[in-house]
Short mmCIF file of C-alpha atoms and ligand atoms in Angstrom, two decimals:
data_model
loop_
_atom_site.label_atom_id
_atom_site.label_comp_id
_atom_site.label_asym_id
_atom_site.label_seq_id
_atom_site.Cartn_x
_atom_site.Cartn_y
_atom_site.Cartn_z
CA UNK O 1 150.99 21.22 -15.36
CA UNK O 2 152.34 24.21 -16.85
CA UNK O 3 155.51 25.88 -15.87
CA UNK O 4 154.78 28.67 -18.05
CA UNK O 5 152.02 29.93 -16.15
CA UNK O 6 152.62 28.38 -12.56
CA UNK O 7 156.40 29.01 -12.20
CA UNK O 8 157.72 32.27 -10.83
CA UNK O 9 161.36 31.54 -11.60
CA UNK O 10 160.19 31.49 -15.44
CA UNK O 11 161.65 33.89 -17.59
CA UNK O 12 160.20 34.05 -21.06
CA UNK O 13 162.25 36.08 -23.63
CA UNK O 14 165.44 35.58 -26.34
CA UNK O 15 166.64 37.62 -29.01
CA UNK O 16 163.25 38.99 -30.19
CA UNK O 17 160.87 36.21 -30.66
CA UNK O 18 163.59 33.44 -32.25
CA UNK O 19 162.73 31.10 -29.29
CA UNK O 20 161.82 31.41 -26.05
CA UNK O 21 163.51 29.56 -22.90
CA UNK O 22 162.60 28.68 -19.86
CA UNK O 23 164.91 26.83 -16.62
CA UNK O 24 163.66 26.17 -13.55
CA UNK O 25 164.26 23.74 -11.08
CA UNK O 26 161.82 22.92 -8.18
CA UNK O 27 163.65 21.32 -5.38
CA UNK O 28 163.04 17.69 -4.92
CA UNK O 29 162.95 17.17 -8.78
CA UNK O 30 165.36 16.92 -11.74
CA UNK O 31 166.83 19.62 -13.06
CA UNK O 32 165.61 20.52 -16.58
CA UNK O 33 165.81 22.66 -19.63
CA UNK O 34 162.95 23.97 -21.53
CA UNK O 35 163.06 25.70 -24.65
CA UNK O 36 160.30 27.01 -27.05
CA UNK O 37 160.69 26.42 -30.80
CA UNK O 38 158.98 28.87 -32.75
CA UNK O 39 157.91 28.75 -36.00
CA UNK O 40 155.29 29.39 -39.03
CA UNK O 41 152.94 26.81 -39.49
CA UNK O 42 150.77 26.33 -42.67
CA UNK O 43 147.45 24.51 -42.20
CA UNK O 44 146.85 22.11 -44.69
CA UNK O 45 143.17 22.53 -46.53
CA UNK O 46 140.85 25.21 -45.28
CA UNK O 47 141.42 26.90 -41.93
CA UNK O 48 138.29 28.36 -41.00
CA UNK O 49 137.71 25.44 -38.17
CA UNK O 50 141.56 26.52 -36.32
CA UNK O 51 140.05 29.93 -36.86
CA UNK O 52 136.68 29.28 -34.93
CA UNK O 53 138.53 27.48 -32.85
CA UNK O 54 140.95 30.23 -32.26
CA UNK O 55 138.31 32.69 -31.99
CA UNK O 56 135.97 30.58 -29.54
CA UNK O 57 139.19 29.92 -27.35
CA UNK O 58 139.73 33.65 -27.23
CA UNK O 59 136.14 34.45 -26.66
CA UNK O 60 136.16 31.17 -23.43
CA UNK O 61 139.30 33.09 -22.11
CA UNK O 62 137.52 36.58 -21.44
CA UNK O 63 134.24 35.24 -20.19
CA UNK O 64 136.36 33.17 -17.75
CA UNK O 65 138.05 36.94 -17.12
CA UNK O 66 134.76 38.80 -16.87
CA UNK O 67 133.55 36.16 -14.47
CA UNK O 68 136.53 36.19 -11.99
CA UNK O 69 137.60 39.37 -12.18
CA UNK O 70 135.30 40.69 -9.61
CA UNK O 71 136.19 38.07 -7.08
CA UNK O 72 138.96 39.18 -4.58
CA UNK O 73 140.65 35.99 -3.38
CA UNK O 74 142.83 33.39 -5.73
CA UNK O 75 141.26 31.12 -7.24
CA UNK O 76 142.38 27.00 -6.73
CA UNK O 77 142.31 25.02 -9.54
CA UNK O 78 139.84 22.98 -7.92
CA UNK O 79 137.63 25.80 -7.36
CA UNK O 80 137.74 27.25 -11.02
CA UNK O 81 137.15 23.13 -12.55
CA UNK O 82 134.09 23.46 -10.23
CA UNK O 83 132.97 26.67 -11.71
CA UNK O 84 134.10 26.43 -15.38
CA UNK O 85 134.65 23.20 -16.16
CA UNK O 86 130.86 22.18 -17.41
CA UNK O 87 130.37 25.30 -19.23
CA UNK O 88 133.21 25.24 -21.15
CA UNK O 89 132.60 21.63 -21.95
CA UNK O 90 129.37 22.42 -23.24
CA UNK O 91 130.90 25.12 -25.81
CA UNK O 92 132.35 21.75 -27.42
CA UNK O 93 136.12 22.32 -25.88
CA UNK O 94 137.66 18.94 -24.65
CA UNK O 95 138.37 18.38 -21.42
CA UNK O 96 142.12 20.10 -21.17
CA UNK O 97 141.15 22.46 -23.31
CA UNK O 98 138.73 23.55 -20.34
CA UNK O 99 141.64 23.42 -18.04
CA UNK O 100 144.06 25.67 -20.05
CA UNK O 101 141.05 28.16 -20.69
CA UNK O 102 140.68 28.74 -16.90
CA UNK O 103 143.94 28.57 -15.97
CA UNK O 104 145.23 30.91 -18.18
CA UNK O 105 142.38 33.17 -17.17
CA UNK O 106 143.18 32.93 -13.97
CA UNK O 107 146.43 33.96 -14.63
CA UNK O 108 145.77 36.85 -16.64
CA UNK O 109 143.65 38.30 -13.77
CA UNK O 110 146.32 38.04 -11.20
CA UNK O 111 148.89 39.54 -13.15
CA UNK O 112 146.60 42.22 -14.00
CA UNK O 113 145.65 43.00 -10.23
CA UNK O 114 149.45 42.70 -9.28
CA UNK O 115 150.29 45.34 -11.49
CA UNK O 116 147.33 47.43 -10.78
CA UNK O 117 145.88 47.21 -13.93
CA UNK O 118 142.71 47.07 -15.96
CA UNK O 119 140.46 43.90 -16.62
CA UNK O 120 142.16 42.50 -19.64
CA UNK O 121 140.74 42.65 -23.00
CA UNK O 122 141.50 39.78 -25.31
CA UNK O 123 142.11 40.74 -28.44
CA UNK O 124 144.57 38.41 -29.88
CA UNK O 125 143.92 34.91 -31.41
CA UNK O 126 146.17 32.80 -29.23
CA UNK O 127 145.78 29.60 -27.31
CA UNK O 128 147.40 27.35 -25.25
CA UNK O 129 147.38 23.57 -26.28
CA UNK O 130 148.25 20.41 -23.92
CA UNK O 131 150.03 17.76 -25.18
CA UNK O 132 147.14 15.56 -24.90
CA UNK O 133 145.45 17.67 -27.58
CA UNK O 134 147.64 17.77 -29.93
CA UNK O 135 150.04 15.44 -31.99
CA UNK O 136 153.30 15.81 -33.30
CA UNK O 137 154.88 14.24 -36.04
CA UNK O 138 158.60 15.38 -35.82
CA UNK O 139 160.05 13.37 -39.06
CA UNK O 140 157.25 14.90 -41.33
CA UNK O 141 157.11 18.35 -38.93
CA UNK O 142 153.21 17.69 -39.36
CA UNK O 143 151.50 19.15 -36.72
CA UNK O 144 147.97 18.27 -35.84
CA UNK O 145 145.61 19.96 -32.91
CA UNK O 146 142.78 18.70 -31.25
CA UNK O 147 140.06 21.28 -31.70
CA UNK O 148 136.43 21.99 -30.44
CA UNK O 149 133.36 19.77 -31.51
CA UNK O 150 135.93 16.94 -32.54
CA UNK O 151 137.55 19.12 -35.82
CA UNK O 152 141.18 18.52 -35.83
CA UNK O 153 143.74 20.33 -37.92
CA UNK O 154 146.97 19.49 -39.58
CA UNK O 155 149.61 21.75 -40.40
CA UNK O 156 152.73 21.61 -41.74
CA UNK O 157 155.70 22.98 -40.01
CA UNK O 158 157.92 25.85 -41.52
CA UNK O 159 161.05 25.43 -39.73
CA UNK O 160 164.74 23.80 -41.00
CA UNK O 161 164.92 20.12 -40.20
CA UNK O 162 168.31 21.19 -38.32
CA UNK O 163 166.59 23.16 -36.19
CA UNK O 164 163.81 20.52 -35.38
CA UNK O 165 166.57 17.90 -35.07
CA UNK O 166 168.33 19.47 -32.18
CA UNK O 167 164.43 18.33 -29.91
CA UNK O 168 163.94 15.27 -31.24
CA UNK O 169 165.46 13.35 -27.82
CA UNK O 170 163.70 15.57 -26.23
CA UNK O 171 159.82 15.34 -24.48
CA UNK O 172 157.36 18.01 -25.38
CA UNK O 173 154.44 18.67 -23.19
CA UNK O 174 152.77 22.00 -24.70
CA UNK O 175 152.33 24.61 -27.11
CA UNK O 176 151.18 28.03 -28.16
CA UNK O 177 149.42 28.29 -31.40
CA UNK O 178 148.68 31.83 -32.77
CA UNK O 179 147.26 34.00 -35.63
CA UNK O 180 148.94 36.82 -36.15
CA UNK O 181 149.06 39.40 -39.41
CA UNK O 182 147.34 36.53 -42.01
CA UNK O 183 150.07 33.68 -40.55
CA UNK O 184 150.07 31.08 -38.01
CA UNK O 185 152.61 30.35 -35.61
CA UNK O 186 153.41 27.21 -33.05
CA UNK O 187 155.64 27.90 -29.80
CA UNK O 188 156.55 24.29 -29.32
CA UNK O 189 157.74 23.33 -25.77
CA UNK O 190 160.26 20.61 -25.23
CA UNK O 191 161.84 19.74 -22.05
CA UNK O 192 164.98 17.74 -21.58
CA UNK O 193 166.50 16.37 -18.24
CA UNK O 194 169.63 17.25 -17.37
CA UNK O 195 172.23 14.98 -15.26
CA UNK O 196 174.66 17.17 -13.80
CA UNK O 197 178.89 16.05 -14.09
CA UNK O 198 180.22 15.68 -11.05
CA UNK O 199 181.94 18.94 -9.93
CA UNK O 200 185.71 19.43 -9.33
CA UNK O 201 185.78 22.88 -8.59
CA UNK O 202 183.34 25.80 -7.52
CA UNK O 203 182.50 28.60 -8.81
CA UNK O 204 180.86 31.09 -7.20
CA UNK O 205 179.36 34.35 -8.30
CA UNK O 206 178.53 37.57 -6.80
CA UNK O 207 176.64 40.50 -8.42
CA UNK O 208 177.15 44.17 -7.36
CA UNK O 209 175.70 47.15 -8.81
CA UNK O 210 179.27 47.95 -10.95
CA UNK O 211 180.66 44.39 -11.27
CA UNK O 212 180.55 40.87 -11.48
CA UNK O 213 182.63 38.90 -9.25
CA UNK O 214 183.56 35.75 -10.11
CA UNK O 215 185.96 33.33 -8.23
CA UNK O 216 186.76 29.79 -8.88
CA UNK O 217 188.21 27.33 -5.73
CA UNK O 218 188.97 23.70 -5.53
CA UNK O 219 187.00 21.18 -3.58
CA UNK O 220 190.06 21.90 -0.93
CA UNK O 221 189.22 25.59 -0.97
CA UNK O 222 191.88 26.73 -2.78
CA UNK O 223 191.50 29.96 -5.42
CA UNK O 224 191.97 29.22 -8.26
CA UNK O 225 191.05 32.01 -10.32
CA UNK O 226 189.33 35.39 -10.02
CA UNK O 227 187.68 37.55 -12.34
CA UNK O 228 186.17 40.25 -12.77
CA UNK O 229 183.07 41.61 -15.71
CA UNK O 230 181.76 45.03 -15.59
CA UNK O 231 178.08 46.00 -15.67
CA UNK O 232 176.17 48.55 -18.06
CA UNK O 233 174.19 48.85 -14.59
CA UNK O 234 174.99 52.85 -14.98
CA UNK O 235 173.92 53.08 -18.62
CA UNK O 236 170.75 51.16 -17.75
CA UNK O 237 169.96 53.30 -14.91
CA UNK O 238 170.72 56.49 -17.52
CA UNK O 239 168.27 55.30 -19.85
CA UNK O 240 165.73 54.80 -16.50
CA UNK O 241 166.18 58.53 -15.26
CA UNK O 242 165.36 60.11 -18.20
CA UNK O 243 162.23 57.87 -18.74
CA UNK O 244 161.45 59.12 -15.27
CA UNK O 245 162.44 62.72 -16.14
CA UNK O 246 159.67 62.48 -18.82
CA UNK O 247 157.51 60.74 -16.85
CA UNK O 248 157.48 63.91 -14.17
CA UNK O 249 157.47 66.70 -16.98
CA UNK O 250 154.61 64.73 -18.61
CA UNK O 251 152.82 63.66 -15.64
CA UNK O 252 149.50 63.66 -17.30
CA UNK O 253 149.73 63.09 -20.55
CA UNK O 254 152.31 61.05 -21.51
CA UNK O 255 150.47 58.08 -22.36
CA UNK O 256 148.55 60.06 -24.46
CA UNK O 257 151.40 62.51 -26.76
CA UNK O 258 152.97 60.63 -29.33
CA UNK O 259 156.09 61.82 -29.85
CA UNK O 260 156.52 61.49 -25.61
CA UNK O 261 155.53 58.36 -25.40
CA UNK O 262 157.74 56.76 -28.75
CA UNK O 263 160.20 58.47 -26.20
CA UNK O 264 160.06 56.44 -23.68
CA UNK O 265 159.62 54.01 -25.40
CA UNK O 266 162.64 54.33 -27.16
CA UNK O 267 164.79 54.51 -23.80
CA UNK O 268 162.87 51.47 -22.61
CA UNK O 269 163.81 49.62 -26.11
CA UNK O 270 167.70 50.48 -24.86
CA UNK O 271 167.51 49.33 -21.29
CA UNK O 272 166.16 45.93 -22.77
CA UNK O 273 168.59 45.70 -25.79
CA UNK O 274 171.55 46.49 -23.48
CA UNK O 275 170.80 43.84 -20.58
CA UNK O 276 169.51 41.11 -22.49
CA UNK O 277 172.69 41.74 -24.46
CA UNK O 278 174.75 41.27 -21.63
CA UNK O 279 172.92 38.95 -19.81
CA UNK O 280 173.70 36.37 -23.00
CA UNK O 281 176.93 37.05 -23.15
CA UNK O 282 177.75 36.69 -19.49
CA UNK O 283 176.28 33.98 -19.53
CA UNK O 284 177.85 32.19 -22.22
CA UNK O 285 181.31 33.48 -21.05
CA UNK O 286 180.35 32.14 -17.38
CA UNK O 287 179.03 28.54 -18.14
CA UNK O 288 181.99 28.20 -20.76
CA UNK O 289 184.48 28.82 -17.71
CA UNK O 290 182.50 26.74 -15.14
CA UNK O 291 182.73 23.98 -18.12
CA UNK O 292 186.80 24.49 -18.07
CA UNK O 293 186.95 23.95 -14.85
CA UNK O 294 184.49 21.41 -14.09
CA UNK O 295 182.57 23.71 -11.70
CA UNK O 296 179.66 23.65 -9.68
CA UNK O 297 178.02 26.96 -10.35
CA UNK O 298 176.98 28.65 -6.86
CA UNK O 299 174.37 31.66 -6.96
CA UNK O 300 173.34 33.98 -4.31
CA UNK O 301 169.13 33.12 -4.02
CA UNK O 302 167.71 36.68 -4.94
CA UNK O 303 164.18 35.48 -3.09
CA UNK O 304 166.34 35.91 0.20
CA UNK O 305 167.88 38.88 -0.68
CA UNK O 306 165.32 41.15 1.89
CA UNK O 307 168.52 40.94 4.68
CA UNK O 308 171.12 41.98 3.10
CA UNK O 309 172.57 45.25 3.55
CA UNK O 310 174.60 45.70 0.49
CA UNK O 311 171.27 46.24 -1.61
CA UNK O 312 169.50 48.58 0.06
CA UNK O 313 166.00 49.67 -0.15
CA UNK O 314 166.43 53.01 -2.48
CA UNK O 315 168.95 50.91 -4.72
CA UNK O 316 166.29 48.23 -4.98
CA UNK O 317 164.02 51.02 -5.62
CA UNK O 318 166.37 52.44 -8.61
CA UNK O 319 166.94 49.48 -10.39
CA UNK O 320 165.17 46.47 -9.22
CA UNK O 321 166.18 42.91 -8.88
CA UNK O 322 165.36 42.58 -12.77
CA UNK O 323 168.77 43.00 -14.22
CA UNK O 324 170.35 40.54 -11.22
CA UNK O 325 167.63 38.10 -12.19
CA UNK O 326 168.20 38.07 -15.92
CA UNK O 327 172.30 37.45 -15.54
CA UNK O 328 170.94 34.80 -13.29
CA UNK O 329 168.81 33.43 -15.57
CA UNK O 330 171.31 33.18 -18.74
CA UNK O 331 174.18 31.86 -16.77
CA UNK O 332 171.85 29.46 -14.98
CA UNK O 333 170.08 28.37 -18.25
CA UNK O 334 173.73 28.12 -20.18
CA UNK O 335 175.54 25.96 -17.63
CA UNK O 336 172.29 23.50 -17.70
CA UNK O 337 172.42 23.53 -20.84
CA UNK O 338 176.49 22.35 -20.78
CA UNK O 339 175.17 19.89 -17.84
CA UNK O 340 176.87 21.28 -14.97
CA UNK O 341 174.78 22.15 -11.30
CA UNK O 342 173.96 25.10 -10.26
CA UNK O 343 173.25 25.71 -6.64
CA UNK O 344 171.51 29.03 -5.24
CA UNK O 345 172.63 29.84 -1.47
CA UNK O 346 171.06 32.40 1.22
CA UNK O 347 173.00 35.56 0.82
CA UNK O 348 172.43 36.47 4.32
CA UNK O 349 175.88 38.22 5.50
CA UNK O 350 177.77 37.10 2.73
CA UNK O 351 179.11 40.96 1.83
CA UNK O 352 179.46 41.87 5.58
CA UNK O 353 180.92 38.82 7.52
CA UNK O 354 184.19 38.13 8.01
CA UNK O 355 184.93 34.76 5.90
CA UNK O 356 187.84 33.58 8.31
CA UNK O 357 186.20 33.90 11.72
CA UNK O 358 182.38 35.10 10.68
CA UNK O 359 182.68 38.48 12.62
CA UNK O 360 180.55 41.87 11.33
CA UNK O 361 183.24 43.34 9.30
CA UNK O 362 184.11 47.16 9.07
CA UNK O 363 184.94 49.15 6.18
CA UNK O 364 188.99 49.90 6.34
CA UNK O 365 188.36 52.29 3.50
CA UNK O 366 186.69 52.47 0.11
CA UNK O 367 185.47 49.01 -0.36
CA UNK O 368 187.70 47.36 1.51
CA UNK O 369 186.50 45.40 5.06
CA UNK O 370 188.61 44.79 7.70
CA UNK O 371 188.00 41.89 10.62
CA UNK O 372 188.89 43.48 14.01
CA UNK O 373 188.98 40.11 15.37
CA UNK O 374 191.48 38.50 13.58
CA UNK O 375 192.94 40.93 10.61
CA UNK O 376 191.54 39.48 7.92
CA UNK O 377 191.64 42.16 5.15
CA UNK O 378 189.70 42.43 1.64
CA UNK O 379 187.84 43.98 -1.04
CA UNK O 380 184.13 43.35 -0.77
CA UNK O 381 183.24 41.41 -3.81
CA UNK O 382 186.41 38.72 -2.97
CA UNK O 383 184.82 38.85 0.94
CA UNK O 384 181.54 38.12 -0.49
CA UNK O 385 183.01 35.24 -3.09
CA UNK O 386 184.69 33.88 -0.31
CA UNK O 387 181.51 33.61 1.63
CA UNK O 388 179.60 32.20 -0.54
CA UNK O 389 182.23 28.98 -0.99
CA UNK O 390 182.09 28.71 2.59
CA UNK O 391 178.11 28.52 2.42
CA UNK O 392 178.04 26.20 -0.31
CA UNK O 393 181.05 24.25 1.62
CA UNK O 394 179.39 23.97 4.83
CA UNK O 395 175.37 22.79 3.37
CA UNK O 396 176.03 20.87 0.38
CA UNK O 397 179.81 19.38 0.91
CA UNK O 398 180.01 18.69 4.93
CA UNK O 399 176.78 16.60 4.49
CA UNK O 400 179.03 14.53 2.04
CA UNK O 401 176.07 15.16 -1.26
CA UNK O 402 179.04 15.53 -3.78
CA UNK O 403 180.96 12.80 -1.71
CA UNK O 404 183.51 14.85 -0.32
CA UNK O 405 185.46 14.37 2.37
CA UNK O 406 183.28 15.92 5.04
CA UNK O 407 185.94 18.38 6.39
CA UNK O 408 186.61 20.29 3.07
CA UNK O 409 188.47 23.22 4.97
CA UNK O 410 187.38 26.86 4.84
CA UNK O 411 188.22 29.32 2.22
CA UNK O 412 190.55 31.48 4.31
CA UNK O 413 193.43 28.71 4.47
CA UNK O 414 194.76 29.15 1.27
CA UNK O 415 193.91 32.52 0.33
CA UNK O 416 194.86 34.63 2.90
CA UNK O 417 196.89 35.77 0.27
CA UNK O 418 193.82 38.44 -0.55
CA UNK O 419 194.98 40.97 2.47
CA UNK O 420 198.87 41.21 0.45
CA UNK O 421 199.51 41.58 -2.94
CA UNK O 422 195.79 41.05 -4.33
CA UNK O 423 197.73 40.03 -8.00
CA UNK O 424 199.34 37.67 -5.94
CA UNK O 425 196.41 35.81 -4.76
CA UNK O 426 194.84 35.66 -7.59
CA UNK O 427 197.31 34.02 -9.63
CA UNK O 428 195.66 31.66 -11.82
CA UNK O 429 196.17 28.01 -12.35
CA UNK O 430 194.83 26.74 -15.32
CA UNK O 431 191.97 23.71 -15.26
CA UNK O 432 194.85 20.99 -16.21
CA UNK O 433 196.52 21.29 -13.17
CA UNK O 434 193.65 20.82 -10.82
CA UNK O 435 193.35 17.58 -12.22
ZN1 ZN Y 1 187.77 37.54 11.05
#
């Protein structure tokens, strides 16, 4: 099973192509990290047979393409075994071989239609390897694949022994192998499982279009600390307006004038420099304070995000959920990778109820909400912060999974604070003290 093709919280990316990583968790299993090492192989001997077999792959790929592209419905696994599986077999692949051909056909073809765009031409000598086709021999980083018709090939990994040191605990399941300007290269993936620390605090996270909010409480519900990170949402969205502005004046030809299109390109080139940049290092600064404090990490669940009025459709429509999904990602993959939980909630009301007594709340003035039922007074991000504890609080502590006392009060009895002096109720109390 591969959760690079099959896994739609996957995010595939890092600093260029150093390595790639992927975290997801599917509820019901263990939590684990995934990361990708990259690196130059060098076949030993001749490699005309990884060639062939390279080539073949590629060539197995697009008639599995050609084949389904013309069929409107998505193809189960089941279904494409039953149509590929034989003929595949017979070009001398091994069995998953076959199964990684089709799949990843498959899943070419539905990307393609989702995007509305062409049948995909292969052009690139690429393929995807199971583990049960390939073995690897981490103290001599000797590498050998399974090919077609029985050939195997060995090659010799060119990579630091620290860096291959770091995955030797770990399990690896699959890997990319590629021919690309004259060279080889592996993607290696290695999965590790991760056991979570018990939590003594919770932090909780909200993201607006300007700022990050981010608020730590005890187990109690006491605030501990509050803080604030500001977005490069506006320069992003700079860089997207005059890619659109282009896009208009150009309406026809764009794609096909140089000098437009290394334009847009070069705004696009931005936009990703600036929020992967960002994303990293919010997420590094996030998981290292959720590691101070012992924290739970609690995310708002972006897949539910449809309800709630704070992101509205033309702001979805500007920006996207992208940029939200890729802080996500980083601080969710960098608290894994410290071993602390992270817990996505249903955002549903969490920026317009009141976190006291649940009541709509009204805007008092600019971003500010008022409860008309019992006073309760703050700025949007803290009312959403606050909201989320008390989500978190009421599904994962009141059923006693952490093993806390079942009534863990609300957020509201120890920060009322928020509706005075807002320095004042954030005053911060550093990790030692919780403890
Ligand atoms: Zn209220």
């Amino acid at each position: 099973m591969s959760p690079i093709l099959n896994n739609d919280k996957t995010f595939i990316s890092f600093k260029a192509s150093v390595y790639i990583l992927v975290s997801y968790s599917v509820r019901g299993e263990e939590p684990v990290v995934v990361e990708a090492l990259k690196t130059r192989a060098l076949p030993e001997g001749s490699c005309d047979k990884l060639l062939e077999f390279l080539r073949l792959y590629r060539d197995a790929v697009q008639l599995v393409v050609d084949r389904i592209w013309g069929i409107n419905e998505k193809l189960s696994w089941k279904k494409l075994h039953r149509l590929f599986y034989n003929n595949l077999v017979s070009m001398g692949f091994r069995a998953h071989h076959a199964k990684e051909i089709y799949v990843y056909a498959e899943s070419l073809v539905e990307s393609a239609k989702s995007n509305g765009g062409r049948k995909p031409a292969l052009r690139r000598l690429s393929a995807r390897v199971d583990k049960y086709d390939y073995r690897l021999d981490l103290d001599n980083m000797v590498l050998t694949l399974k090919l077609h018709s029985d050939y195997e090939a060995k090659l010799k990994l060119v990579t630091s022994r620290e860096r291959i040191e770091k995955y030797k605990g770990w399990s690896n399941y699959e890997l990319v192998v590629k021919y690309e300007d004259g060279e080889f290269w592996v993607s290696i993936y290695f999965r590790r499982a991760i056991k979570p620390v018990k939590p003594r605090t919770v932090m909780t996270i909200d993201l607006n279009f300007d700022n990050i909010t981010l608020a730590v409480f005890t187990l109690g519900g006491r605030l501990v600390k509050l803080k604030r990170f500001k977005t490069p949402h506006r320069e992003i969205l700079t860089h997207k307006i005059w890619i659109e502005r282009i896009q208009r004046r150009y309406a026809k030809s764009w794609r096909y004038i140089k000098g437009v299109k290394k334009a847009i390109e070069k705004h696009g080139e931005r936009i990703r420099n600036i929020s992967w940049d960002y994303a990293h290092k919010i997420g590094d600064s996030v998981a290292e304070l959720a590691l101070k404090y012992h924290s739970v990490v609690v995310l708002e669940d972006l897949d539910e995000l449809r309800e709630n009025n704070k992101r509205d459709r033309s702001f979805n429509k500007k920006l996207g959920l992208w940029f939200y999904r890729r802080i996500q990602f980083c601080i969710e993959y960098e608290a894994r990778e410290r071993d602390l939980e992270v817990v996505k909630i249903n955002p549903r009301g969490t920026s317009s109820k009141c976190p006291r007594c649940n009541r709509k709340l009204v805007e008092n003035k600019h971003r500010v909400l008022r409860c008309r039922k019992c006073g309760f007074m703050g700025d949007r991000d803290v009312v959403a912060v606050m909201n989320i504890y008390g989500k978190y609080v009421s599904k994962h502590l009141r059923c006693g999974v952490s093993g806390v006392a079942p009534n863990a009060p609300k957020p509201d009895e120890n920060t009322s604070g928020m509706q005075g002096n807002k320095d004042e109720a954030m005053k911060v109390i550093e990790p030692h003290e919780l403890i």
